[in-house]
CSV table of C-alpha atoms in Angstrom, one decimal:
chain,number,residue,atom,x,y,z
A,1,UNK,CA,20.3,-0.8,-5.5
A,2,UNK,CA,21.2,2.9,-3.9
A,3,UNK,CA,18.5,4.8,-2.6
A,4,UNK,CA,15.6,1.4,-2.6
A,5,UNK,CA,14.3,-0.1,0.8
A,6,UNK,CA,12.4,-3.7,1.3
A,7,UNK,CA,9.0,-3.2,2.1
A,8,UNK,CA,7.0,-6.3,3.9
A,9,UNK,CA,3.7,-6.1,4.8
A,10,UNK,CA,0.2,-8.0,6.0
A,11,UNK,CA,-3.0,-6.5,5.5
A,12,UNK,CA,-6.5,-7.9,6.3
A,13,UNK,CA,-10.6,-6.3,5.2
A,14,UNK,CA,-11.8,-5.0,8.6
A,15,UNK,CA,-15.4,-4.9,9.1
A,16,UNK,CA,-17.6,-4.3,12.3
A,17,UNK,CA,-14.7,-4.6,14.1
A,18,UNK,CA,-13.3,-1.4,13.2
A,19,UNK,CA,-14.5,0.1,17.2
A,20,UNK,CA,-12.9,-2.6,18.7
A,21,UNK,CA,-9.3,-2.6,16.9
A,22,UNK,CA,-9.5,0.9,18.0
A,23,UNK,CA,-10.8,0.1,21.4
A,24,UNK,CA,-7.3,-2.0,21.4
A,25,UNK,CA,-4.8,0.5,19.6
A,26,UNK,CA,-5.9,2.9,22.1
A,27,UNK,CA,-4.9,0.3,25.1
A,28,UNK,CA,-1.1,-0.5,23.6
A,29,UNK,CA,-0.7,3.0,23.8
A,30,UNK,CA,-0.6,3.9,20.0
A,31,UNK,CA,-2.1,7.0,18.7
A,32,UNK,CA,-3.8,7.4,15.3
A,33,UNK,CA,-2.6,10.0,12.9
A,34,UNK,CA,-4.9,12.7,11.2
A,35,UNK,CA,-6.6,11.5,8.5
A,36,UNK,CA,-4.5,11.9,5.6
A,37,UNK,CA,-6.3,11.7,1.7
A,38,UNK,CA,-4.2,9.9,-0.8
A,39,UNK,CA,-4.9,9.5,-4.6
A,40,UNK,CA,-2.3,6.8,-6.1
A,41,UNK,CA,-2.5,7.2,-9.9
A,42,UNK,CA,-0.9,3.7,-11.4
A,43,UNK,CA,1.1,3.3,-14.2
A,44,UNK,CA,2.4,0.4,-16.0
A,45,UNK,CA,4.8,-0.5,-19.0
A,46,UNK,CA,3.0,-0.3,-22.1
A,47,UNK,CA,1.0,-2.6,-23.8
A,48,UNK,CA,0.6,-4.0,-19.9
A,49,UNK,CA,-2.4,-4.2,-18.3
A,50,UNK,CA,-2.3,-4.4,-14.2
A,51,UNK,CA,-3.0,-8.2,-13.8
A,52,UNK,CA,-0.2,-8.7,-16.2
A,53,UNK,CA,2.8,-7.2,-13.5
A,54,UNK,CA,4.2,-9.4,-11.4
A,55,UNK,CA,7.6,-10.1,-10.1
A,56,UNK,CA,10.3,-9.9,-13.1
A,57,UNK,CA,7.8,-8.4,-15.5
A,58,UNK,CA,7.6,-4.6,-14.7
A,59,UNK,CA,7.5,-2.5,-11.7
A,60,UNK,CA,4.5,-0.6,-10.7
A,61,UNK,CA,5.1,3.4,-10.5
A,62,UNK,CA,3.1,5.5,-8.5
A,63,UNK,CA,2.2,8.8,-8.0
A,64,UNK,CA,0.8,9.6,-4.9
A,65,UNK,CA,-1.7,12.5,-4.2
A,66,UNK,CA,-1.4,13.4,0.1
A,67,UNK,CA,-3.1,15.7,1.9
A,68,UNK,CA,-3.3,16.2,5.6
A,69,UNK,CA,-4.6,19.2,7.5
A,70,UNK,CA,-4.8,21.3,4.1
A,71,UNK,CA,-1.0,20.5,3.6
A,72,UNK,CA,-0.7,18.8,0.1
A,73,UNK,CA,2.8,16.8,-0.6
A,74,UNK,CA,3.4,14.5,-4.3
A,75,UNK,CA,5.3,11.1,-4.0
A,76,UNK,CA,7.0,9.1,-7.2
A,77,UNK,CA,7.1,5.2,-6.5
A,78,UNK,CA,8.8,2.1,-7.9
A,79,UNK,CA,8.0,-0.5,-6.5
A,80,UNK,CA,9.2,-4.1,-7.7
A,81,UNK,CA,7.6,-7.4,-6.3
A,82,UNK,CA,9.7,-10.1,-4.7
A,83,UNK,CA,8.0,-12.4,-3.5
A,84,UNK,CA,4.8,-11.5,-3.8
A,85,UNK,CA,2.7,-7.9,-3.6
A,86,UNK,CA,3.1,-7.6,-0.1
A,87,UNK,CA,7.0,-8.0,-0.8
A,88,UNK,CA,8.8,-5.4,-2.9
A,89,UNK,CA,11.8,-3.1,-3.6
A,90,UNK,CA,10.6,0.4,-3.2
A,91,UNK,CA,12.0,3.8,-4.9
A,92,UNK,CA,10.4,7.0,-3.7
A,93,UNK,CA,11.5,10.7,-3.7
A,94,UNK,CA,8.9,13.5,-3.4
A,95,UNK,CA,8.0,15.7,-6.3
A,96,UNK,CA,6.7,19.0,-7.0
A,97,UNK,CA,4.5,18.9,-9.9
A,98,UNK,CA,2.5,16.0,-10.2
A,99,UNK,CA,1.1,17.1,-13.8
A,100,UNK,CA,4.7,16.9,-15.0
A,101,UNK,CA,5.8,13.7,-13.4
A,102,UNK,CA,2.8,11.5,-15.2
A,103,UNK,CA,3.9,13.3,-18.8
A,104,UNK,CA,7.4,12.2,-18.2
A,105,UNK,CA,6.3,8.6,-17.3
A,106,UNK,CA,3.6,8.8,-20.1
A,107,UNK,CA,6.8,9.8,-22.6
A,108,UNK,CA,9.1,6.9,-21.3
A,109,UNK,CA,6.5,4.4,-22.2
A,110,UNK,CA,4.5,4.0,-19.2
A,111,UNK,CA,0.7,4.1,-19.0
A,112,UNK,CA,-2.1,5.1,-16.3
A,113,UNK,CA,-4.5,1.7,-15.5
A,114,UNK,CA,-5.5,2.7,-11.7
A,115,UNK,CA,-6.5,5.0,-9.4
A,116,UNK,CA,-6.7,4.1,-6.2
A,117,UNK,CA,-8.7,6.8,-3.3
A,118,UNK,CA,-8.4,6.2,0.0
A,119,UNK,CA,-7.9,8.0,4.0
A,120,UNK,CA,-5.0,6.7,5.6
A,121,UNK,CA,-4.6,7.2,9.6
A,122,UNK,CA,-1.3,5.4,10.9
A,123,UNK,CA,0.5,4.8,13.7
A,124,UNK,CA,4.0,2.9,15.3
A,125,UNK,CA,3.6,-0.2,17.3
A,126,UNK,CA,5.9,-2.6,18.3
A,127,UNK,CA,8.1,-1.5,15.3
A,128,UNK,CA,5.6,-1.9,12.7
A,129,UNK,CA,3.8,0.6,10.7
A,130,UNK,CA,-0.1,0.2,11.5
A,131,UNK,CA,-2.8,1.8,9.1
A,132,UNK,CA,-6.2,2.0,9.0
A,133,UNK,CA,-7.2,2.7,5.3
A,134,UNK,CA,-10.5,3.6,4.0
A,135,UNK,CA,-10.4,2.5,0.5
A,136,UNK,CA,-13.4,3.8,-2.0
A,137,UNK,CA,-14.9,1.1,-3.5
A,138,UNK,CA,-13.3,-1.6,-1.3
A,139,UNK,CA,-14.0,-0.8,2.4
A,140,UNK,CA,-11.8,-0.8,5.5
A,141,UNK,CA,-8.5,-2.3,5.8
A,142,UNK,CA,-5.6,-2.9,8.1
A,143,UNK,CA,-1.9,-3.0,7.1
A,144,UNK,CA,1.2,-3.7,8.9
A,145,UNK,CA,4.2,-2.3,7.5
A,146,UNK,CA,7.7,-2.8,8.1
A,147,UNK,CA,10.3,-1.5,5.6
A,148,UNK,CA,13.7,-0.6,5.1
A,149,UNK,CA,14.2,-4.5,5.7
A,150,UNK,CA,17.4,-5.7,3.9
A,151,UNK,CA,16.6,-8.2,1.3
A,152,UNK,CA,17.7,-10.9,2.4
A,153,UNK,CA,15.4,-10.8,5.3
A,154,UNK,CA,13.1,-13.9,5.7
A,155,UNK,CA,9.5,-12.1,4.7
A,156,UNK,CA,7.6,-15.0,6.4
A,157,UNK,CA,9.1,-14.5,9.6
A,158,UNK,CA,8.9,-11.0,9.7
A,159,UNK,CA,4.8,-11.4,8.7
A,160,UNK,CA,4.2,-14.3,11.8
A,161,UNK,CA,5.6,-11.2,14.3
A,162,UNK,CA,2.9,-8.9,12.1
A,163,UNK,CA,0.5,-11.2,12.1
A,164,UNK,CA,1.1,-11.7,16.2
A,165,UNK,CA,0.8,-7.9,16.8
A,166,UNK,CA,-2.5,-7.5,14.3
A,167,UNK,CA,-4.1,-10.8,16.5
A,168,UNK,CA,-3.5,-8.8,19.8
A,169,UNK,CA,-5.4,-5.7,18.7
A,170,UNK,CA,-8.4,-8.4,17.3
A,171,UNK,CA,-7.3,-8.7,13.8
A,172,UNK,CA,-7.4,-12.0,12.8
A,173,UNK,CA,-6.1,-14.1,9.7
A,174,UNK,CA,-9.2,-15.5,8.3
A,175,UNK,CA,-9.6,-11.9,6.9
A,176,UNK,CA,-6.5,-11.7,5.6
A,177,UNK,CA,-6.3,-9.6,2.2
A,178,UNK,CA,-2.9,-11.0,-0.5
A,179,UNK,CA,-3.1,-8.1,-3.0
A,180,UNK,CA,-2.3,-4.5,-2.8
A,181,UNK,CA,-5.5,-1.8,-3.3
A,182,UNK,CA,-4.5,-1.8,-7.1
A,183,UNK,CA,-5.0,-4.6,-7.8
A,184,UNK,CA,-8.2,-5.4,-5.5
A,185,UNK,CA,-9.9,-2.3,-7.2
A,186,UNK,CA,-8.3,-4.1,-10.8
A,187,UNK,CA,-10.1,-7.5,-10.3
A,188,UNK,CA,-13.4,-5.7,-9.3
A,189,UNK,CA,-13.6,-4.1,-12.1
A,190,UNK,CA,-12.6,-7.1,-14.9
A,191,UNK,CA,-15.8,-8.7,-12.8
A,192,UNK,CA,-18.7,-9.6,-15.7
């Protein structure tokens, strides 16, 4: 699998405590990013709808929309569950027309059933990736991130040291969120 990294994370709906998980970042010594807008356009294999990926079914591509500071930047994704959609294999390389990208994907059979808006600040702690997203239409979340991971890594173990670090900045598991913004935003909107 040349050129694909692991990618584990834990992520959890943040609420009023949004103040006070920056109140503790700010104490560890981390420091926020700028604010960086992202639009993920999802596509799937055709006839499939979101809800019917999962591991060993189809991969979810992305294209991915950045722009921070008035600098603008276009990401292709892979991305192929594991164990679950907080564990995947991940393909990405950056590309320079976005336009282009989706009518190549759209000609090799693949379809858009998402997009997914959000503000992204992030930051390194304790060798995880921490970000604060603002997702339209869900709220506030936290993730932590660690990737690169070789595969046969134990994902739980790796999520209890997550987990630890996202309990000392007040981030607790009783909010803790199983499903990636995709397919959050997905079952909202099968709701009656």
């Amino acid at each position: 699998m040349t050129g694909g990294r692991r990618e584990v994370e834990i992520k959890a709906r943040v609420s009023g405590e949004v103040a006070n998980f920056l109140r503790s970042l700010e104490l560890s010594g981390a420091v926020l990013s700028p604010p960086v807008r992202q639009v993920d356009h999802i596509f799937v294999q055709r006839p499939f709808r979101l809800s019917d990926v999962s591991a060993g079914v189809s991969p979810i591509v992305r294209i991915r929309l950045t722009e921070v500071e008035g600098n603008a930047n276009t990401l292709l994704t892979v991305k192929r569950d594991l164990v679950d959609q907080l564990d995947c294999v991940e393909h990405e390389v950056q590309v320079s027309d976005a336009e282009a990208t989706a009518a190549i994907l759209e000609e090799l059979g693949l379809h858009e059933v998402m997009t997914v808006r959000k503000v992204r600040r992030q930051c390194v702690l304790s060798g995880f990736i921490i970000c604060l997203d603002n997702v339209e239409n869900l709220g506030t979340f936290v993730e932590l991130e660690a990737s690169g991971l070789f595969l046969d890594d134990d994902s739980e173990t790796i999520r209890s040291k997550m987990w630890a670090v996202a309990e000392r900045l007040g981030i607790g598991r009783e909010n803790a969120v199983s499903m990636g913004y995709d397919r959050l935003l997905d079952q909202i909107r099968d709701e009656p």
